[in-house]
Amino acid sequence: MATKRRNLFLYLALACFLGIVIIFIADGYLGTYDTVYIIAGEREEKVEPDFWLRGDRTWSSGVDWGEKVKFKYEVDNRWFRTYSAEVAVSVWHSQEKVRDLVAQDIQVAPFDKERLEWVVDTEELMPAEITPEQAYNYTLIIKRGEVERKVVLYVNPSYPPKVPLPVR
């Protein structure tokens, strides 16, 4: 009788341990995660999914005027079903839309990733009445279904101005 009772407690302890492990796997691994890569010049920034999970946050990045900034947006589906959503990317300044960059439907297979890429040319964004010597910023809004991510681009002025050197 004592060994049967001891085995019962052992089985209950193993079942509880397995339940805790399954909860940690389901809570910490399963889900849909997104990562943003910002490549400007020789520098690459990676905005990890845990940055977005900490709450309503905005990522900031400084770029030089005249620079082309490449973005990569990766959606990681860690579910047992296919994930589908519409991804829309737009550039805003002073709460006014400047332009739309991407509008695309994605379908990500179970435990797979999908990547979208686009380029932002800072010269094309600058309005005619603003000179490159003035600092300017833009908000890039990435919407994936009901999820919204914001990246603020601070466009640094080209100071000192690039003046051609005299030929000797």
XYZ file of C-alpha atoms in Angstrom:
168
model
C 0.000 0.000 0.000
C 2.838 2.406 0.874
C 4.601 1.873 -2.474
C 1.374 2.467 -4.438
C 0.833 5.719 -2.520
C 4.451 6.748 -3.069
C 4.126 6.036 -6.823
C 0.902 8.067 -6.935
C 2.687 11.090 -5.433
C 5.545 10.615 -7.871
C 3.130 10.551 -10.820
C 1.315 13.652 -9.512
C 4.614 15.500 -9.083
C 5.699 14.560 -12.635
C 2.317 15.656 -14.028
C 2.588 19.023 -12.238
C 6.144 19.500 -13.491
C 5.087 18.673 -17.062
C 2.148 21.076 -16.769
C 4.465 23.895 -15.668
C 6.845 23.179 -18.567
C 3.947 23.190 -21.066
C 2.653 26.508 -19.660
C 6.094 28.113 -20.040
C 6.430 26.853 -23.619
C 2.920 27.992 -24.594
C 3.284 31.375 -22.894
C 6.857 32.162 -23.859
C 7.222 30.679 -27.318
C 3.878 30.401 -29.099
C 2.568 33.577 -30.742
C 3.102 35.939 -33.639
C 6.163 38.165 -33.340
C 7.539 40.926 -35.532
C 11.041 42.328 -35.922
C 12.049 45.552 -37.656
C 15.499 46.008 -39.221
C 16.655 49.547 -40.045
C 19.717 49.787 -42.296
C 21.143 53.285 -42.770
C 24.606 53.650 -44.245
C 26.933 51.199 -42.541
C 24.696 50.788 -39.480
C 21.976 48.201 -38.928
C 19.517 48.417 -36.048
C 17.362 45.491 -35.033
C 14.168 46.133 -33.077
C 13.479 42.849 -31.308
C 9.953 41.562 -30.604
C 10.422 41.966 -26.846
C 10.766 45.752 -27.323
C 7.245 45.900 -28.745
C 5.842 43.540 -26.095
C 6.779 45.903 -23.247
C 3.904 48.233 -24.100
C 3.081 51.108 -26.412
C 6.587 52.137 -27.412
C 8.151 54.043 -30.269
C 11.592 53.232 -31.661
C 13.779 56.203 -32.664
C 16.563 56.242 -35.211
C 18.716 59.043 -36.595
C 19.635 59.186 -40.280
C 21.511 61.693 -42.418
C 19.724 63.869 -44.937
C 20.055 62.454 -48.442
C 20.461 58.921 -47.145
C 18.381 55.986 -48.346
C 17.150 53.967 -45.382
C 16.333 50.310 -45.997
C 13.714 48.618 -43.829
C 13.053 44.925 -43.359
C 9.930 43.807 -41.514
C 9.830 40.182 -40.447
C 6.718 38.421 -39.148
C 7.422 35.197 -37.235
C 4.419 32.849 -36.901
C 4.854 30.427 -33.990
C 1.385 28.924 -34.123
C 0.062 25.640 -35.483
C -2.121 27.482 -38.019
C -1.412 29.834 -40.931
C -1.323 33.513 -39.996
C -2.703 36.044 -42.452
C -2.980 39.817 -42.172
C -2.656 43.000 -44.177
C 0.552 44.969 -43.661
C 0.389 48.700 -44.378
C 3.341 51.057 -43.984
C 3.055 54.834 -44.236
C 5.185 57.902 -43.467
C 3.734 60.711 -41.347
C 4.904 64.204 -40.380
C 3.070 66.457 -37.889
C 0.081 64.058 -37.855
C -0.307 64.330 -41.640
C 0.290 61.422 -43.976
C 3.176 62.092 -46.358
C 2.887 58.885 -48.381
C 2.068 55.186 -48.324
C 5.021 52.842 -48.749
C 3.607 49.303 -48.531
C 0.150 47.766 -48.646
C 0.330 43.990 -48.909
C -1.463 40.912 -47.625
C 0.778 38.285 -46.061
C 0.238 34.642 -45.238
C 2.755 32.984 -42.962
C 2.764 29.204 -42.698
C 2.919 27.583 -39.249
C 6.358 28.012 -37.634
C 7.614 30.047 -40.598
C 8.623 33.663 -41.286
C 7.655 36.256 -43.894
C 9.791 39.304 -44.697
C 8.819 42.584 -46.369
C 11.357 45.175 -47.511
C 11.133 48.821 -48.542
C 13.380 51.881 -48.887
C 12.817 55.419 -47.609
C 14.740 58.137 -49.469
C 15.090 61.139 -47.137
C 15.614 63.523 -50.062
C 12.185 62.653 -51.454
C 10.520 63.262 -48.088
C 11.829 66.783 -47.522
C 9.281 69.447 -48.499
C 10.382 72.224 -50.850
C 10.209 74.966 -48.206
C 12.571 73.130 -45.830
C 16.304 73.231 -46.403
C 18.546 70.277 -45.555
C 20.209 72.372 -42.827
C 17.046 72.178 -40.712
C 16.472 69.076 -38.636
C 13.293 67.202 -39.492
C 11.581 64.057 -38.237
C 9.104 61.570 -39.630
C 7.055 58.786 -38.083
C 6.910 55.505 -39.929
C 3.723 53.636 -38.963
C 3.636 49.889 -39.581
C 0.193 48.298 -39.238
C -0.216 44.538 -39.249
C -3.851 43.700 -38.701
C -4.699 45.432 -35.425
C -1.042 45.720 -34.348
C 0.624 49.101 -34.865
C 4.366 49.822 -34.639
C 5.965 53.269 -34.785
C 9.498 54.166 -35.820
C 10.565 57.814 -35.616
C 13.222 58.838 -38.135
C 15.198 61.906 -37.108
C 16.657 63.333 -40.294
C 19.942 65.005 -39.369
C 20.893 68.116 -41.312
C 23.851 67.850 -43.648
C 26.096 70.098 -41.600
C 28.700 71.164 -42.432
C 27.397 71.716 -45.960
C 29.165 69.671 -48.564
C 31.109 72.160 -50.656
C 33.321 70.913 -53.460
C 36.995 71.503 -52.825
C 38.786 73.880 -55.195
C 40.906 72.200 -57.869
C 44.584 73.128 -57.717
